[in-house]
XYZ file of C-alpha atoms in Angstrom:
346
model
C 0.000 0.000 0.000
C 1.397 3.392 -0.970
C 1.912 5.856 1.840
C -0.103 9.069 1.778
C 2.277 12.035 1.431
C 2.084 14.899 3.920
C 3.647 18.324 3.524
C 4.477 20.326 6.645
C 4.303 24.079 6.114
C 6.141 26.006 8.785
C 7.094 29.634 9.094
C 7.076 32.504 11.485
C 3.995 34.488 12.423
C 2.575 36.347 9.445
C 4.843 34.815 6.816
C 1.849 34.042 4.587
C 1.168 30.351 5.246
C -2.616 30.617 4.909
C -2.343 32.532 1.625
C 0.011 29.858 0.314
C -2.394 27.087 1.296
C -5.313 28.754 -0.460
C -3.169 28.993 -3.581
C -2.316 25.281 -3.349
C -5.979 24.345 -2.954
C -7.007 26.447 -5.929
C -4.331 24.787 -8.063
C -4.558 21.224 -6.746
C -4.765 19.696 -10.217
C -7.438 17.185 -9.246
C -5.752 15.985 -6.043
C -7.983 15.660 -2.998
C -6.188 17.593 -0.259
C -6.833 17.434 3.475
C -5.658 20.282 5.716
C -4.608 20.148 9.340
C -4.363 23.737 10.590
C -2.871 24.559 13.971
C -3.117 27.966 15.598
C -1.702 29.542 18.720
C -4.739 30.850 20.577
C -8.334 29.692 20.701
C -9.803 31.595 17.739
C -9.466 29.714 14.462
C -8.691 32.589 12.117
C -6.579 30.653 9.601
C -9.083 27.813 9.349
C -11.939 30.251 8.845
C -10.038 31.949 6.032
C -9.567 28.643 4.218
C -13.032 27.207 4.840
C -15.713 28.289 2.474
C -13.336 28.855 -0.408
C -15.629 26.652 -2.453
C -12.953 24.482 -3.987
C -13.900 20.843 -4.604
C -10.294 19.763 -3.985
C -10.683 20.607 -0.308
C -14.246 20.512 1.055
C -14.836 21.858 4.557
C -14.908 18.321 5.978
C -11.260 17.948 4.947
C -10.169 21.014 6.935
C -9.298 20.095 10.511
C -8.403 22.786 13.024
C -6.243 22.181 16.083
C -6.595 25.433 18.013
C -5.476 26.598 21.444
C -2.175 24.766 21.557
C 1.096 24.259 19.787
C 0.888 21.210 17.551
C 4.459 20.180 18.386
C 3.573 20.112 22.100
C 0.321 18.157 21.723
C 1.362 15.468 19.249
C 0.027 12.505 21.236
C -3.176 14.208 22.399
C -4.252 16.021 19.241
C -2.204 15.384 16.134
C -1.916 11.596 16.129
C -5.675 10.983 16.633
C -6.362 13.508 13.863
C -4.029 11.691 11.486
C -5.596 8.334 12.379
C -9.056 9.662 11.520
C -7.848 10.975 8.170
C -6.088 7.732 7.276
C -9.062 5.609 8.357
C -11.523 7.346 6.047
C -13.157 5.128 3.410
C -11.720 7.487 0.789
C -8.525 8.922 2.284
C -6.998 12.130 0.893
C -4.413 12.108 -1.865
C -2.225 14.544 0.042
C -2.234 16.041 3.545
C -1.033 19.586 4.189
C -0.183 20.461 7.781
C 0.066 24.153 8.630
C 1.835 24.632 11.951
C 1.345 27.688 14.102
C 4.012 30.348 13.794
C 5.367 29.290 17.188
C 5.700 25.558 16.502
C 8.862 23.556 16.005
C 8.627 21.320 12.922
C 10.949 18.570 14.153
C 8.709 17.069 16.910
C 5.853 16.975 14.427
C 7.963 15.107 11.871
C 9.029 12.622 14.550
C 5.357 11.760 15.074
C 5.422 10.094 11.650
C 7.744 7.464 13.150
C 4.907 6.175 15.340
C 3.845 2.635 14.295
C 0.244 3.634 13.590
C 1.372 6.374 11.198
C 4.694 5.185 9.775
C 3.297 2.436 7.549
C 0.502 4.597 6.149
C 1.848 8.160 5.746
C 5.146 9.881 5.081
C 6.435 13.438 5.339
C 6.857 14.337 1.690
C 8.673 17.537 2.646
C 8.963 20.429 5.080
C 8.406 23.861 3.542
C 9.552 26.925 5.498
C 7.919 30.213 4.574
C 9.935 33.384 5.219
C 8.664 36.966 5.186
C 11.239 38.724 3.000
C 10.055 42.195 3.948
C 10.230 41.539 7.697
C 13.641 39.914 7.416
C 14.940 42.787 5.311
C 13.848 45.139 8.097
C 15.928 43.149 10.587
C 13.085 41.951 12.755
C 14.420 38.386 12.780
C 18.167 39.055 12.614
C 20.285 35.989 13.375
C 23.840 37.235 12.835
C 25.878 35.441 15.508
C 28.682 38.000 15.440
C 26.248 40.889 15.933
C 24.478 38.977 18.671
C 27.777 38.281 20.434
C 28.698 41.961 20.216
C 25.337 42.968 21.656
C 25.742 40.446 24.469
C 29.179 41.816 25.299
C 27.818 45.353 25.357
C 24.729 44.490 27.427
C 25.264 42.158 30.402
C 21.514 41.629 30.726
C 21.439 39.875 27.319
C 22.523 36.413 28.429
C 20.612 34.186 26.022
C 19.402 34.066 22.441
C 16.044 35.481 21.546
C 13.375 32.722 21.484
C 12.113 34.187 18.209
C 15.540 33.734 16.684
C 15.706 30.109 17.854
C 12.296 29.325 16.383
C 13.268 30.882 13.072
C 16.528 28.945 12.907
C 14.838 25.653 13.849
C 12.254 26.107 11.109
C 14.959 26.751 8.521
C 17.101 23.838 9.730
C 14.256 21.373 9.205
C 13.221 22.640 5.775
C 13.503 20.828 2.446
C 12.435 23.988 0.635
C 12.443 27.651 1.709
C 9.880 30.002 0.182
C 11.036 33.597 0.377
C 7.620 35.262 0.315
C 6.518 38.898 -0.118
C 9.482 39.602 -2.375
C 7.461 42.312 -4.127
C 7.943 44.470 -1.008
C 11.764 44.394 -1.136
C 14.123 45.964 -3.679
C 16.422 43.705 -5.676
C 19.671 44.562 -3.883
C 18.236 44.041 -0.393
C 16.556 40.832 -1.543
C 19.942 39.431 -2.584
C 21.313 40.239 0.879
C 18.364 38.541 2.567
C 18.757 35.432 0.429
C 22.515 35.292 1.084
C 21.797 35.393 4.812
C 19.284 32.578 4.539
C 21.745 30.372 2.664
C 24.060 30.506 5.668
C 21.314 29.003 7.841
C 19.857 26.236 5.664
C 21.267 22.788 4.971
C 23.285 22.107 1.856
C 21.084 21.322 -1.131
C 17.971 23.108 0.176
C 16.515 25.448 -2.443
C 15.195 28.960 -1.915
C 12.273 29.961 -4.116
C 11.203 33.584 -4.339
C 7.495 34.282 -4.397
C 4.830 36.885 -3.765
C 1.418 36.163 -2.223
C 2.421 32.509 -2.011
C 2.084 32.073 -5.771
C 4.281 29.107 -6.585
C 3.774 26.029 -8.749
C 2.300 23.293 -6.491
C 4.605 20.815 -8.236
C 7.528 22.520 -6.484
C 5.994 21.875 -3.056
C 3.960 18.684 -3.391
C 6.018 15.713 -4.492
C 9.401 16.416 -2.909
C 9.448 12.755 -1.826
C 11.932 13.383 0.994
C 10.587 10.825 3.533
C 11.737 13.293 6.180
C 10.898 11.022 9.114
C 13.641 8.626 7.975
C 16.442 11.199 8.144
C 15.275 13.598 10.841
C 18.524 13.274 12.830
C 20.313 15.273 10.143
C 18.166 18.335 10.898
C 19.551 20.034 14.009
C 17.385 21.899 16.500
C 18.074 24.135 19.483
C 15.841 21.753 21.427
C 17.618 18.490 20.587
C 18.006 16.416 23.737
C 15.007 17.992 25.446
C 12.023 15.784 26.196
C 9.669 18.630 25.381
C 9.528 22.399 25.259
C 7.105 25.099 26.202
C 6.130 28.529 24.988
C 6.515 30.465 28.224
C 8.429 33.017 26.153
C 5.186 33.883 24.333
C 1.792 35.141 25.351
C -1.511 35.237 23.495
C -5.022 36.327 24.351
C -8.306 37.145 22.651
C -10.140 40.471 22.571
C -13.909 40.620 21.993
C -14.871 44.005 20.586
C -18.473 43.606 19.447
C -19.713 45.411 16.344
C -17.740 48.515 15.371
C -19.201 51.785 14.124
C -16.078 52.234 11.998
C -12.821 50.330 11.543
C -10.558 53.394 11.281
C -10.296 54.262 15.024
C -9.424 50.655 15.850
C -6.781 50.496 13.113
C -5.178 53.704 14.380
C -5.214 52.403 17.959
C -3.787 49.074 16.829
C -0.807 50.767 15.212
C -0.079 52.511 18.503
C -0.489 49.280 20.489
C 1.881 47.400 18.168
C 4.537 50.097 18.583
C 4.185 50.533 22.350
C 3.884 46.840 23.273
C 6.011 45.275 20.502
C 3.213 42.944 19.395
C 4.369 40.137 17.115
C 1.072 39.225 15.501
C -2.555 40.333 15.503
C -5.234 38.557 13.499
C -8.983 38.234 13.511
C -12.293 39.367 12.071
C -14.134 42.660 12.519
C -17.837 43.387 12.166
C -18.405 46.951 10.936
C -21.886 48.423 11.162
C -23.476 48.883 7.741
C -21.034 46.500 6.058
C -22.459 43.121 4.993
C -19.006 41.491 4.786
C -16.573 40.658 7.572
C -13.309 42.559 7.697
C -10.218 40.323 7.935
C -7.388 41.955 9.863
C -3.854 40.587 10.061
C -0.579 42.147 11.166
C 3.010 41.042 11.535
C 5.184 43.495 13.390
C 4.295 47.041 12.322
C 2.644 46.025 9.048
C -1.159 45.896 9.271
C -3.298 44.532 6.432
C -7.077 44.285 6.177
C -9.712 43.436 3.592
C -13.358 42.377 3.351
C -13.469 38.716 2.381
C -17.056 37.430 2.447
C -20.551 38.196 3.676
C -21.529 37.323 7.229
C -23.604 34.152 7.253
C -27.153 34.169 8.697
C -26.102 31.832 11.518
C -23.002 33.861 12.446
C -22.883 36.434 15.210
C -21.688 39.785 13.909
C -18.840 40.379 16.332
C -15.232 41.503 16.288
C -12.557 39.219 17.747
C -8.797 39.610 17.631
C -5.995 37.252 18.654
C -3.049 39.159 20.135
C 0.359 37.442 20.193
C 3.565 38.779 21.701
C 6.448 37.835 23.918
C 5.744 37.021 27.566
C 4.856 39.806 29.935
C 2.271 41.532 27.752
C 0.200 44.109 29.628
C -3.089 42.621 28.504
C -5.351 45.179 30.125
C -3.346 48.124 28.804
C -3.543 46.709 25.267
C -7.261 45.969 25.679
C -7.923 49.513 26.874
C -6.043 50.965 23.906
C -8.210 48.926 21.535
C -11.492 49.729 23.278
C -12.052 46.385 24.981
C -12.795 45.548 28.597
C -10.431 43.890 31.095
C -8.872 40.608 29.987
C -9.002 37.596 32.336
C -5.561 36.469 33.495
């Protein structure tokens, strides 16, 4: 029996994973694709953006959300049962795409494919790491060891690597293919510098493909045939030797904002909150009075994007909800007050 291939799509917060997945679904070429989408926080924004796209290659029943937890930390409890259900279907999918949260390590997830109940029936076709070229060009995820050492020498309080940097490096180290996304936002000379920096972090033989809006030929991503679970030891991680890891370095919470009279005051306040509290990621849906469609809002660092995507359904509550993600120690109530929300439970 042929194993069902699975592609793991990893990448930092806001790199464009959901946009890439929608592109793959729309260009599936007749393959029936199942999605396993994991998010950090208990509001399934990414899954909601993919569901309802109306593509026969990926009906809503084939989109499985694992919210409120890092998929690499809940392999036994969440991921393995999900995979078993997919593989046990009378008509299993042709290909499985697994979108990890921006805070997940890919290596523990790949190791799950070594479990007896999975190993004989599915294989990791490849790990694809998505990188935000514009953010990296701005230095938000700098990983220059010499510069870091100099900063450590100059600042005695800096006694360890940034957890963001470690996540980024672990995602690159596990990748079979790196997609340098949002290249349309970076000039040619700076893009060359960014790509040169990435090549110093990835394994020999791993390709870097430039793209914008996740538009890349699915044949480049699906069909790598790497059988990653069989050679995972050759992909180093900062967490090798640890039994598990946690995300105490990160914090996330949800804001309920109700229906808005206008989106502009919230957007202005959000820009201030991002700057003052160094928010990593904000994403969610907004209900604006007089507008029949929901407003999708997503930000990574200081860049905020928003658009109306579809009409509110009759059975949906018109409400605004945002997931806020940052490093630990966020002043939740201060951020909530800036954005016009009430106190946030601890």
